[in-house]
CSV table of C-alpha atoms and ligand atoms in Angstrom, one decimal:
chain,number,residue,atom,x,y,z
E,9,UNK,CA,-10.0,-21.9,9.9
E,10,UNK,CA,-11.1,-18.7,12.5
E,11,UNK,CA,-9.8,-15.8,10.9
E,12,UNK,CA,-8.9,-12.8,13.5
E,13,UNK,CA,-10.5,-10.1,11.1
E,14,UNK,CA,-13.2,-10.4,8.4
E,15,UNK,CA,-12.7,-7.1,6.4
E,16,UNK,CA,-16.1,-6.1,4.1
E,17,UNK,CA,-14.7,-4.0,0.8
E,18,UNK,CA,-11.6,-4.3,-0.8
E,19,UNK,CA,-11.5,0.0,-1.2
E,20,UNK,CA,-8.7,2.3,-0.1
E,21,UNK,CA,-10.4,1.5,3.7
E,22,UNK,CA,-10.6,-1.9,3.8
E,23,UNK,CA,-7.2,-2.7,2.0
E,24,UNK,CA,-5.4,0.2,4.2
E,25,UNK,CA,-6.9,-2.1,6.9
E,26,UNK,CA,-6.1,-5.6,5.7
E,27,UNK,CA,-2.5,-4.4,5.2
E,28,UNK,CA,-1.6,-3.0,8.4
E,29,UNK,CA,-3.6,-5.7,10.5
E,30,UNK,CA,-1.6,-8.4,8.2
E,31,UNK,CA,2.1,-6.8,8.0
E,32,UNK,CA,2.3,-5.0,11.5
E,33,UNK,CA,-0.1,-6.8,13.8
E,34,UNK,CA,0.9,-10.3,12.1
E,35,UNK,CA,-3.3,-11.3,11.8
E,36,UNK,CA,-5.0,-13.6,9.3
E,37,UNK,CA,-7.5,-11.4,7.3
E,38,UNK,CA,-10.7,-12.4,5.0
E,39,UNK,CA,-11.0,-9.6,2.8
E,40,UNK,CA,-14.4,-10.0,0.8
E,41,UNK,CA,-14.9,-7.6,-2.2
E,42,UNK,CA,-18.5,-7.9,-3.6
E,43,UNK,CA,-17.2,-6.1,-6.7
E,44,UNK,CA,-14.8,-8.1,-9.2
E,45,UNK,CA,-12.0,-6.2,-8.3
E,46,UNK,CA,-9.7,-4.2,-5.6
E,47,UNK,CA,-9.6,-0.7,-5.1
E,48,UNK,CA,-13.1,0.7,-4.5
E,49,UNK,CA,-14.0,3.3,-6.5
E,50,UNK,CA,-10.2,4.3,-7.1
E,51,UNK,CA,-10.3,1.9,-9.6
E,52,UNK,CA,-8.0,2.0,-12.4
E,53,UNK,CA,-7.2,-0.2,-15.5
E,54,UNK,CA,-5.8,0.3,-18.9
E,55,UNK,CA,-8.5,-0.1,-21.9
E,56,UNK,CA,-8.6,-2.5,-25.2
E,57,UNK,CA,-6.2,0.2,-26.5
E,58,UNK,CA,-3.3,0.5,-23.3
E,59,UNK,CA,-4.7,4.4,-22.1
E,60,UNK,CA,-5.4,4.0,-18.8
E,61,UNK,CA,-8.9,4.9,-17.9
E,62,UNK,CA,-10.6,4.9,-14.3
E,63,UNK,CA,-14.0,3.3,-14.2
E,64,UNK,CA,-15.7,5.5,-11.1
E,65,UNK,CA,-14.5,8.8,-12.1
E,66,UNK,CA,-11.6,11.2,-12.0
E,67,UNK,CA,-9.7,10.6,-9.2
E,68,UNK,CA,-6.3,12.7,-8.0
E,69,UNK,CA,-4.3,11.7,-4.8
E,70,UNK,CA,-3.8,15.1,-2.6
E,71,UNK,CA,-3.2,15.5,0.9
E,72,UNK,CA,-1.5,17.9,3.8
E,73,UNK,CA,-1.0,14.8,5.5
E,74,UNK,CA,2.8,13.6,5.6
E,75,UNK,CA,1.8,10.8,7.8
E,76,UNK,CA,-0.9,9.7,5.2
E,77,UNK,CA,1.5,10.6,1.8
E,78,UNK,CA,4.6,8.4,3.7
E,79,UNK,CA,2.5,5.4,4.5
E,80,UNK,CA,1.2,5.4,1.0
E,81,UNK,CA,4.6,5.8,-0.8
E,82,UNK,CA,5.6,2.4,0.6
E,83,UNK,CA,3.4,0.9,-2.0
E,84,UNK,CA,4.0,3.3,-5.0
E,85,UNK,CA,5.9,6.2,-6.5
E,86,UNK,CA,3.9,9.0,-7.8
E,87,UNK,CA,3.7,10.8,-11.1
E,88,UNK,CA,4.1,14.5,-10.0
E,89,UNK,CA,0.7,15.4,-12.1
E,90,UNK,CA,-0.7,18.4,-11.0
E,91,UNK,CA,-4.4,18.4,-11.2
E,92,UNK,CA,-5.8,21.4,-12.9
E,93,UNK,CA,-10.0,22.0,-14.4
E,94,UNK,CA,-11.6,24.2,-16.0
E,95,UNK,CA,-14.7,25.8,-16.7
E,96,UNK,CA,-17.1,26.5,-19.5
E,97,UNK,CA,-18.8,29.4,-19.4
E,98,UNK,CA,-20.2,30.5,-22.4
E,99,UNK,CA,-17.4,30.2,-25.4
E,100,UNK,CA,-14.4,30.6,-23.0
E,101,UNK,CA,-13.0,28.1,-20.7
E,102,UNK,CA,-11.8,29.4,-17.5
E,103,UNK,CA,-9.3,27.6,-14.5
E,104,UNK,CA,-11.3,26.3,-11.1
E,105,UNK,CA,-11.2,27.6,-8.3
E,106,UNK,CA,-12.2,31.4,-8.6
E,107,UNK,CA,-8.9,33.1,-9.1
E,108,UNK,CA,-7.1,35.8,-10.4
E,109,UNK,CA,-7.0,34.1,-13.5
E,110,UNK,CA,-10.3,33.4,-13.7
E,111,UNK,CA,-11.1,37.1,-13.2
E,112,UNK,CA,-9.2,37.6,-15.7
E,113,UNK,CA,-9.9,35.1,-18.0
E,114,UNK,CA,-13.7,36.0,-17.4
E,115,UNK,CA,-13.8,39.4,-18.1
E,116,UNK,CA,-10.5,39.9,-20.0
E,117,UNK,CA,-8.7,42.8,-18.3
E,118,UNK,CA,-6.0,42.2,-15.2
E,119,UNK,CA,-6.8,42.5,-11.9
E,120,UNK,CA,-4.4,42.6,-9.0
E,121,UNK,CA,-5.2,41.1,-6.0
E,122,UNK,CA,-6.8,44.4,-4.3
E,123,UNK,CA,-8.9,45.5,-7.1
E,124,UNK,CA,-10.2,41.4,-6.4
E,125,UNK,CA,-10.9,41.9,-3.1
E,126,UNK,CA,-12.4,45.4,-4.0
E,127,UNK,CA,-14.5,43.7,-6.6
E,128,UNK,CA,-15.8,40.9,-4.1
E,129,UNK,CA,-16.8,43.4,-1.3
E,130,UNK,CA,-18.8,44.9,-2.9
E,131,UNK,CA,-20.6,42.3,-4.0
E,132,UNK,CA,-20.5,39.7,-1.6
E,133,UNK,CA,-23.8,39.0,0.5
E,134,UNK,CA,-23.6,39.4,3.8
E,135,UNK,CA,-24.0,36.3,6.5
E,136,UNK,CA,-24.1,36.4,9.9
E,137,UNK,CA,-23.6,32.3,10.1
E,138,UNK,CA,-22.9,30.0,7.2
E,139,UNK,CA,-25.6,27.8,7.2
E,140,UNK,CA,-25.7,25.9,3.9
E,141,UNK,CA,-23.3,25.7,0.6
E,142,UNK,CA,-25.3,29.0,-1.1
E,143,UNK,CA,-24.0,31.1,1.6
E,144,UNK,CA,-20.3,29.5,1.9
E,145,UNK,CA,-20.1,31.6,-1.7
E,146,UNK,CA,-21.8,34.4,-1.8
E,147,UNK,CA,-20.4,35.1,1.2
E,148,UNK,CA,-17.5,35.1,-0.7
E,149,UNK,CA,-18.0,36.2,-3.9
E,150,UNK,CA,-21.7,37.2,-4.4
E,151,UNK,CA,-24.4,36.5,-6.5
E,152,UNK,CA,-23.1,36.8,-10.2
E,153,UNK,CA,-20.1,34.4,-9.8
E,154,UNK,CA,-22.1,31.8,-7.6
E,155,UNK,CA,-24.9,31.5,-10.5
E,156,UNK,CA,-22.1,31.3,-12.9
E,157,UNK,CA,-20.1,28.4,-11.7
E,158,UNK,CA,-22.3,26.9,-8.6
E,159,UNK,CA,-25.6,27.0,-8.9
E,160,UNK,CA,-26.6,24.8,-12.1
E,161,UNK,CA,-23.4,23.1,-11.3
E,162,UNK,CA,-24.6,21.8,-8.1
E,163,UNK,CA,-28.5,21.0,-9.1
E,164,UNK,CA,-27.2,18.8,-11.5
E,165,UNK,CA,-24.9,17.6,-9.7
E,166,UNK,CA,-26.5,17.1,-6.3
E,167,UNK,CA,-30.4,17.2,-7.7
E,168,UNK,CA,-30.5,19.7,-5.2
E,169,UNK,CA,-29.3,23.2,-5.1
E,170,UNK,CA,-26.6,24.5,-3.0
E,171,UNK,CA,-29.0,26.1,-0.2
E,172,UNK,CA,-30.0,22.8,0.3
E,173,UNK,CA,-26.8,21.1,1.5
E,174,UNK,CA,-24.1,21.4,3.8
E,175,UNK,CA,-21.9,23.6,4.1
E,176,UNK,CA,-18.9,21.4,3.9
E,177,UNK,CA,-19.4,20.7,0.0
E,178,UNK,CA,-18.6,24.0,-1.8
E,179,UNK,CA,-15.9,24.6,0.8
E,180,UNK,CA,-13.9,22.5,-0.8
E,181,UNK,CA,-13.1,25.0,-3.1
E,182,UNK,CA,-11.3,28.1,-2.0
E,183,UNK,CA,-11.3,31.3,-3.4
E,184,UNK,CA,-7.6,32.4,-4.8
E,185,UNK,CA,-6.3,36.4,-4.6
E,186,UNK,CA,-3.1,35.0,-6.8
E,187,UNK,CA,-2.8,33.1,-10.3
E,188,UNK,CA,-2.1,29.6,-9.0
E,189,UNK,CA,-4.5,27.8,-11.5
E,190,UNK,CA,-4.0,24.2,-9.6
E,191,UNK,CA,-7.1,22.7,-8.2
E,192,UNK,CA,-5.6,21.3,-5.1
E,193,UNK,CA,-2.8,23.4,-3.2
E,194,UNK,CA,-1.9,20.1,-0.5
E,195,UNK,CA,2.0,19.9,-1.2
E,196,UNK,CA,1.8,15.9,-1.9
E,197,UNK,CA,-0.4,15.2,-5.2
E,198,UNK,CA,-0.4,12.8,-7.8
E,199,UNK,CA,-1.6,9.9,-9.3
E,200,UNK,CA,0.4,6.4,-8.3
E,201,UNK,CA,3.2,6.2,-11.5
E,202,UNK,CA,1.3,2.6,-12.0
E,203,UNK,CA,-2.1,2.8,-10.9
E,204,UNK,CA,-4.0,3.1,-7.8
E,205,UNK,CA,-5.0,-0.5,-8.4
E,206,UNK,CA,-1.1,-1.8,-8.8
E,207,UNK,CA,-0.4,0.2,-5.3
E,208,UNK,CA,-3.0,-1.3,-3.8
E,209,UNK,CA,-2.1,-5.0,-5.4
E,210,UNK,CA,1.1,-4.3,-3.3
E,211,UNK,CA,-1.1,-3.4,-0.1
E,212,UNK,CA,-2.6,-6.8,-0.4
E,213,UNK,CA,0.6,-8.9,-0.9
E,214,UNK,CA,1.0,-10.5,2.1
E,215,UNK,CA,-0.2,-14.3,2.6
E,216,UNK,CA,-2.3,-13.7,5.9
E,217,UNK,CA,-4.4,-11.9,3.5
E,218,UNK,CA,-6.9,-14.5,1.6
E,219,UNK,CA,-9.0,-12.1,-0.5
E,220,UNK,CA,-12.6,-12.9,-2.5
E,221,UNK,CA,-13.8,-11.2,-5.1
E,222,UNK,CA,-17.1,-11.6,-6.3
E,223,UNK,CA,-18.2,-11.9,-2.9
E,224,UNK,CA,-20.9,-10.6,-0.8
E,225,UNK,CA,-20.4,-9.8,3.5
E,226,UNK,CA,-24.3,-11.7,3.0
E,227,UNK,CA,-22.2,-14.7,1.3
E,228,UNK,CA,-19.5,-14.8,4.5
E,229,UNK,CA,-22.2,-13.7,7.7
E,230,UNK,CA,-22.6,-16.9,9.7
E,231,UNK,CA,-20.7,-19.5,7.3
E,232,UNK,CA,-17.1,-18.1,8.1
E,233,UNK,CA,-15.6,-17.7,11.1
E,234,UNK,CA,-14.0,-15.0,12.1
E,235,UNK,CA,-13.4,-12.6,15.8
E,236,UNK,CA,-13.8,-9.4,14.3
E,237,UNK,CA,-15.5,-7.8,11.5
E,238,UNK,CA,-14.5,-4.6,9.7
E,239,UNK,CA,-17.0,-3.5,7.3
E,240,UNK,CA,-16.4,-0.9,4.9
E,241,UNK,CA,-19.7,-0.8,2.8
E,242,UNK,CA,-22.9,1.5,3.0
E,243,UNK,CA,-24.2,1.3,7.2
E,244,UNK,CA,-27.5,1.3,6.2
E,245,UNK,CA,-26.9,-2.1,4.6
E,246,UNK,CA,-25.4,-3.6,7.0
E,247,UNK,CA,-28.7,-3.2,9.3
E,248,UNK,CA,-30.8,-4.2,6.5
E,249,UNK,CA,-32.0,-0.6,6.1
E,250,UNK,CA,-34.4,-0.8,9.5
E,251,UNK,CA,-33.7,2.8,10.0
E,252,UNK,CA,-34.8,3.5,6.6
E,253,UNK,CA,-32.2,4.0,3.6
E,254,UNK,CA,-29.6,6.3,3.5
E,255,UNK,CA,-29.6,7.8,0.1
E,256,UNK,CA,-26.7,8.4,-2.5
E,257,UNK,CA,-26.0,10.4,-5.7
E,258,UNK,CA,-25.2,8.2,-8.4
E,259,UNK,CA,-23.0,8.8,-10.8
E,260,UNK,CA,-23.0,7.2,-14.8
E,261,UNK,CA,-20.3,7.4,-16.6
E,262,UNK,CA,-19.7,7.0,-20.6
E,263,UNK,CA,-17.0,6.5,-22.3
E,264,UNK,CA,-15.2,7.4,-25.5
E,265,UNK,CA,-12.0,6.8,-27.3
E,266,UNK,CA,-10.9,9.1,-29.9
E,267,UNK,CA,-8.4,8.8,-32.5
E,268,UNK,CA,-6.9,12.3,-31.4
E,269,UNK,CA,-4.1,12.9,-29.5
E,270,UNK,CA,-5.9,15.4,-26.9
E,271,UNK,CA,-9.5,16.5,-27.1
E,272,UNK,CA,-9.3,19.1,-24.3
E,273,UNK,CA,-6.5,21.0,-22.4
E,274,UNK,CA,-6.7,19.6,-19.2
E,275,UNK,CA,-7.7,16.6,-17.3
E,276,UNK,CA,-11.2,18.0,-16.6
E,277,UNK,CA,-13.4,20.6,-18.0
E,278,UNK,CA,-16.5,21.0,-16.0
E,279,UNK,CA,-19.6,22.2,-17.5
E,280,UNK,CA,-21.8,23.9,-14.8
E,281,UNK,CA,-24.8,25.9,-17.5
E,282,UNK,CA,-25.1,23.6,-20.5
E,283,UNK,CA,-25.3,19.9,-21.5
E,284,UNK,CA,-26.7,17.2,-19.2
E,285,UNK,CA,-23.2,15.9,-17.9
E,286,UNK,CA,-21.6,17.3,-15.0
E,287,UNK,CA,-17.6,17.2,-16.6
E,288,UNK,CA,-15.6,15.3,-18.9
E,289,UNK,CA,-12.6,13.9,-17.9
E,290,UNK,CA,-9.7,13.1,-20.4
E,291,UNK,CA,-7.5,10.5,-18.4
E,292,UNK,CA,-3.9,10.7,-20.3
E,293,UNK,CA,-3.4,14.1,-18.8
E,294,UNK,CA,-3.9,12.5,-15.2
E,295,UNK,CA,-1.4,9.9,-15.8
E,296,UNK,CA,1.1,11.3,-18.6
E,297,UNK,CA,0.3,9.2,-20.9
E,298,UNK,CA,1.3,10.1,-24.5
E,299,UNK,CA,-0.8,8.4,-26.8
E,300,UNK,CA,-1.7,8.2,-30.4
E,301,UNK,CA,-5.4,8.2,-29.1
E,302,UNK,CA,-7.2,9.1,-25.9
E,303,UNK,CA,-9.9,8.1,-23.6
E,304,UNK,CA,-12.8,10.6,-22.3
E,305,UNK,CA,-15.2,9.7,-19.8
E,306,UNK,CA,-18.8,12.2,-19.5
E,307,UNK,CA,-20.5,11.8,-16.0
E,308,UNK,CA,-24.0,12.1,-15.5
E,309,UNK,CA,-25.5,12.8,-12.4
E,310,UNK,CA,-28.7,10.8,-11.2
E,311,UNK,CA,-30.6,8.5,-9.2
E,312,UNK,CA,-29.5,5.5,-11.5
E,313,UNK,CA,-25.6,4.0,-11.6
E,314,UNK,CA,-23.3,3.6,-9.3
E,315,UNK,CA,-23.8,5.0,-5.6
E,316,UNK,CA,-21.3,7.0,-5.5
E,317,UNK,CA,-22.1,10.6,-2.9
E,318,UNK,CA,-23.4,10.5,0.4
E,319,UNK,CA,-25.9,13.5,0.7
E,320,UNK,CA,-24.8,16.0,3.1
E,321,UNK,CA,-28.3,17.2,4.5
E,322,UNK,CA,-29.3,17.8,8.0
E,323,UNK,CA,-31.7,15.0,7.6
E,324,UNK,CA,-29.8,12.4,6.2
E,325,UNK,CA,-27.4,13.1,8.9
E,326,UNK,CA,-29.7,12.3,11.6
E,327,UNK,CA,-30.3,9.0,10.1
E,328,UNK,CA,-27.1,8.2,9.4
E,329,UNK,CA,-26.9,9.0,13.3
E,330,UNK,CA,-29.2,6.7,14.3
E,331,UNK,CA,-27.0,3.8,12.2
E,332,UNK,CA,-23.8,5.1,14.2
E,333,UNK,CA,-25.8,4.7,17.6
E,334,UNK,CA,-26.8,1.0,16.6
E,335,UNK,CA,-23.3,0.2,14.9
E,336,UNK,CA,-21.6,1.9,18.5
E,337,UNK,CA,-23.6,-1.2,20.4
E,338,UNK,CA,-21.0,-3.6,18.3
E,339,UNK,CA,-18.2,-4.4,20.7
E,340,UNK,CA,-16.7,-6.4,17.4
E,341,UNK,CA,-17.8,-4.5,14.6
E,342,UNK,CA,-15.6,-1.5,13.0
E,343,UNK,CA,-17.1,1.0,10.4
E,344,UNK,CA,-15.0,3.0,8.4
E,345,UNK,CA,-15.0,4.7,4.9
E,346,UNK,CA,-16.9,6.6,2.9
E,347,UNK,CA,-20.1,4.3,2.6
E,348,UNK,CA,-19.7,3.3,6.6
E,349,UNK,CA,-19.0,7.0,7.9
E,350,UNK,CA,-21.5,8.3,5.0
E,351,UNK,CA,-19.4,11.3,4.6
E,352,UNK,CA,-17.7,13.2,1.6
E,353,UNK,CA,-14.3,11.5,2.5
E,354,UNK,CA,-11.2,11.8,-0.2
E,355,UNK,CA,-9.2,8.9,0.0
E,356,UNK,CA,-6.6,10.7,1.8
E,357,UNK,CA,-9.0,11.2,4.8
E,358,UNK,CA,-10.3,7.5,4.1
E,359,UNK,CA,-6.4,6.1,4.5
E,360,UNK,CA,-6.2,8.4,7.6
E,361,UNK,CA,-9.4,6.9,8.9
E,362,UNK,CA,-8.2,3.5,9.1
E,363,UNK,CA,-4.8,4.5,9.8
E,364,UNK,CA,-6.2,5.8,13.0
E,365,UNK,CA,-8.9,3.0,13.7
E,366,UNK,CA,-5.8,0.3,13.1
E,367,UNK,CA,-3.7,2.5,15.7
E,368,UNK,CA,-6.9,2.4,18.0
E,369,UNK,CA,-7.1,-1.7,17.2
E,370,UNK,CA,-3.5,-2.0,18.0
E,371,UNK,CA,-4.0,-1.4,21.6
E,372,UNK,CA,-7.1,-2.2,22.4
E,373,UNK,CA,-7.2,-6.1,20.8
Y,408,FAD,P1,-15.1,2.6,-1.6
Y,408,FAD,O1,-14.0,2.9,-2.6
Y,408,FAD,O2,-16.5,2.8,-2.0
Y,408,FAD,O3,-14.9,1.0,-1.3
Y,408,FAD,C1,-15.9,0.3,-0.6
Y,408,FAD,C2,-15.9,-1.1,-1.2
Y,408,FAD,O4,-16.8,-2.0,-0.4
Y,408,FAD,C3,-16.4,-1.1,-2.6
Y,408,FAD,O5,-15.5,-1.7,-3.5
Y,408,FAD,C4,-17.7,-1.9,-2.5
Y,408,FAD,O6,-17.9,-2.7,-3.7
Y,408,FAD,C5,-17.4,-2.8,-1.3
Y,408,FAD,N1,-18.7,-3.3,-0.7
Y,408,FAD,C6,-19.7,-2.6,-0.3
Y,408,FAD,N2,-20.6,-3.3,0.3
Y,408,FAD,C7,-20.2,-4.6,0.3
Y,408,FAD,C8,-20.7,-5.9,0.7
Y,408,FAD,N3,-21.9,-6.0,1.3
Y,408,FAD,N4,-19.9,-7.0,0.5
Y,408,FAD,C9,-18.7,-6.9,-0.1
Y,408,FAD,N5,-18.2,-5.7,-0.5
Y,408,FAD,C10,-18.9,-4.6,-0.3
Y,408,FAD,N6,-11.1,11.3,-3.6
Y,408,FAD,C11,-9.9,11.9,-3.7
Y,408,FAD,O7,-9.1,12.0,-2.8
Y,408,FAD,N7,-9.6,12.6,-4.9
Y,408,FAD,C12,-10.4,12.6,-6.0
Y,408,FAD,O8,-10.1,13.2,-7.0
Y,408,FAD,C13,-11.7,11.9,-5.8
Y,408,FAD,N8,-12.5,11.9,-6.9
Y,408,FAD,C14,-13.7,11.2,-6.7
Y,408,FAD,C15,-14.5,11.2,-7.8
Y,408,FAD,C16,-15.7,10.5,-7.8
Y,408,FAD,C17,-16.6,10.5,-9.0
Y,408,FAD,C18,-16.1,9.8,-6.6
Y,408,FAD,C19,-17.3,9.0,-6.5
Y,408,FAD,C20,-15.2,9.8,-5.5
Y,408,FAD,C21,-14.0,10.5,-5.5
Y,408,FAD,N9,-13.1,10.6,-4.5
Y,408,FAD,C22,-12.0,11.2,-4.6
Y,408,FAD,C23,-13.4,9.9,-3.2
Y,408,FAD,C24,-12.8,8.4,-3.2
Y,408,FAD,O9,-13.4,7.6,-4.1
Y,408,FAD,C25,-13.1,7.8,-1.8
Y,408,FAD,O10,-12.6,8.7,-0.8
Y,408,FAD,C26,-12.5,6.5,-1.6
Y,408,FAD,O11,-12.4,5.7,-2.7
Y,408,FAD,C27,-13.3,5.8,-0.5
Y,408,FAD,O12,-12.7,4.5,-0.2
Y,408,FAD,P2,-13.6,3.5,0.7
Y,408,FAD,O13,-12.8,2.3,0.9
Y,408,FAD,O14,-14.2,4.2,1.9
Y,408,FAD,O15,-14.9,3.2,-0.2
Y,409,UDP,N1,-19.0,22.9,-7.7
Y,409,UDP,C1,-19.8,23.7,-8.5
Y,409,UDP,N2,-19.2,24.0,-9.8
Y,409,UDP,C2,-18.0,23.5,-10.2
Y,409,UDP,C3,-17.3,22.7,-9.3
Y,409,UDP,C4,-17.8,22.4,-8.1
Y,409,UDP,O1,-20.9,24.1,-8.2
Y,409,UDP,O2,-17.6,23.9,-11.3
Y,409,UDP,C5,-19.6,22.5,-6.4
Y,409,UDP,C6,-20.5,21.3,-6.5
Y,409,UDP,O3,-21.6,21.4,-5.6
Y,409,UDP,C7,-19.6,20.2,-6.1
Y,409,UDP,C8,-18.7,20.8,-5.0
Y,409,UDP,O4,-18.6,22.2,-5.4
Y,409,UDP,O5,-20.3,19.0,-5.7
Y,409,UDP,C9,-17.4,20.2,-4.8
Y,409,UDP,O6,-16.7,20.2,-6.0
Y,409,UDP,P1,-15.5,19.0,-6.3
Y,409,UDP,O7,-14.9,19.3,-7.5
Y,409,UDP,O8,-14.7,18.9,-5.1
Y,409,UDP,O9,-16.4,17.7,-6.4
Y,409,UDP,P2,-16.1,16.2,-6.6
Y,409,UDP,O10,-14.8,16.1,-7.4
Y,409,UDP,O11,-16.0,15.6,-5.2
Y,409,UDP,O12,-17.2,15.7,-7.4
């Protein structure tokens, strides 16, 4: 049989993909997931003892997007968990993002909002432009906080440190003048009540979608057939790496089950000046559970493990631009995602992605 769409990945892109080509557009779909199961690195699954654990890291569903939050809803309602971290910094932990309450916390004694902003001009560095993810904070908040929280944080996160890399990653936090202690303020967040996998179990429902685990794009080029390809997996791959490789942070993660009901107040507690792990995540708090035990997960950042960051530098980006030139030459060839579009993506901007590239599909094929 010709299939009208191959679809490489069974992640948030390539299932997002697979549905809307399958239920709206009425086409047959491959879906080919090299991985023994769906859902990319949003992967989640309950453990030997029923506490659900997720095997790629902490993942919470946010967004500002209503169109993105609707379309996902049709597969899932959500738990209302509201995603809150924290930080250790020397025998006190203290909430993420920089805050009131973290002032406060910090240096125990109140601050109102103009003594903050008092407190930050004078110490904030001065920057004509913002040319790296050093000067997005202290721009902001200056030198003592920035070696407090980012520095370390990001060198072992990154193996580089923040002057190094783009902009675009420390920005994702914002600096608070009020006490809201959440991590994310989008007005949609959660976790799916079930699972991300079980939503996207729903996603894949329909019969014109024949899905293969266990299978590689390498497995499927040139022995099925097939009009068009979407591929969701790293671009460099795809190309067999002529440019050169792309390279990735990869992430390890161990994991632990306790026989305690809670081992730390909230779902993460990130560790940015001691220990070799990055965070520990305790997944009951993402998803409610109550529990006679509970499940932690320590991530280690590295060169080894699962590829899991694109790098954000000014050279990596000119390779990965070189890819986009050659993939652009593909009249049936789509590339979407995180690994495809090497970028930073949340899911939420992945599902928007292929919203949009569906849309663009849609009248074009
Ligand atoms: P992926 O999920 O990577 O899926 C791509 C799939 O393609 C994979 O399953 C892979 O096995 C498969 N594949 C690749 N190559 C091939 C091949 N040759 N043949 C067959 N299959 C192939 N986002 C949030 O919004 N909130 C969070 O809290 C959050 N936390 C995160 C924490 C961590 C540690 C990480 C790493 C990411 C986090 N993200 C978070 C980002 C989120 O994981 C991604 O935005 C989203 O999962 C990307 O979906 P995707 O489909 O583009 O890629
Ligand atoms: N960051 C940091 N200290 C922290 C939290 C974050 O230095 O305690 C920096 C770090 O460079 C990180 C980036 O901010 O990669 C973005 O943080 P986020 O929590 O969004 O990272 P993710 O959840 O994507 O790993």
């Amino acid at each position: 049989m010709t299939y009208d769409y191959l679809i490489v990945g069974a992640g948030l892109a390539g299932c997002v993909l697979a549905e809307r080509l399958a239920n709206e557009s009425q086409r047959t779909v491959l879906l080919v997931e090299q991985r023994e199961h769906i859902a990319g690195n949003a992967y989640d699954v309950r453990n030997e003892e029923g506490l659900f654990i997720q095997r790629y890291g902490p993942h919470i569903f946010h967004t500002k997007s209503k169109r993105v939050w609707d379309y996902l809803s049709r597969f899932t309602t959500w738990n209302g968990y509201t995603h809150r971290v924290l930080a250790q910094v020397g025998d006190r932990q203290v909430p993420l993002p920089i805050s009131l309450a973290t002032m406060e916390r910090l240096f125990d004694r109140p601050f109102t909002a103009e003594q903050l902003a008092a407190y930050f001009e004078q110490r904030r560095v001065e920057r004509s432009t913002i040319e790296n993810a050093r000067d997005v904070v202290v721009s902001q908040v200056g030198e003592e906080l920035y070696e407090l929280f980012f520095k370390n944080y990001t060198k072992k996160q990154w193996g580089l440190y923040p002057e190094q890399l783009a902009p675009e990653v420390t920005k994702r936090l914002p600096v608070r003048f009020d006490r809201d202690t959440r991590y994310f303020d989008d007005p949609y967040q959660g976790l799916p009540e079930e699972g991300f996998t079980a939503m996207v179990e729903r996603m894949l429902e329909s019969p014109s979608i024949t899905l293969r685990l266990g299978t590689d794009y390498a497995q499927v080029a040139g022995c099925e057939s097939y009009r068009r390809a979407i591929y969701t997996g790293p671009i460099d791959a795809f190309f067999d790496y002529a440019l050169g490789r792309l390279p990735y942070r990869h992430l390890r993660f161990r994991f632990e089950t306790l026989s305690a009901k809670q081992f730390q107040d909230v779902g993460v507690v990130n560790y940015p000046n001691e220990h070799d792990y990055t965070r520990i995540t305790e997944f009951k708090h993402l998803y409610l559970q109550s529990h006679p035990k509970t499940t932690i997960c320590y991530e280690y950042s590295g060169v080894e493990g699962t590829p899991c960051y694109p790098i954000p530098t000014p050279a990596n980006r000119r390779l990965y631009d070189a890819y986009r030139a050659r993939a652009n030459e593909l009249d049936n060839v789509h590339f979407v995602g995180r690994l495809a579009q090497y970028e930073y993506l949340n899911m939420d901007q992945v599902v928007e992605r292929a919203l949009d590239l569906f849309d663009w599909i849609r009248t074009s094929d």
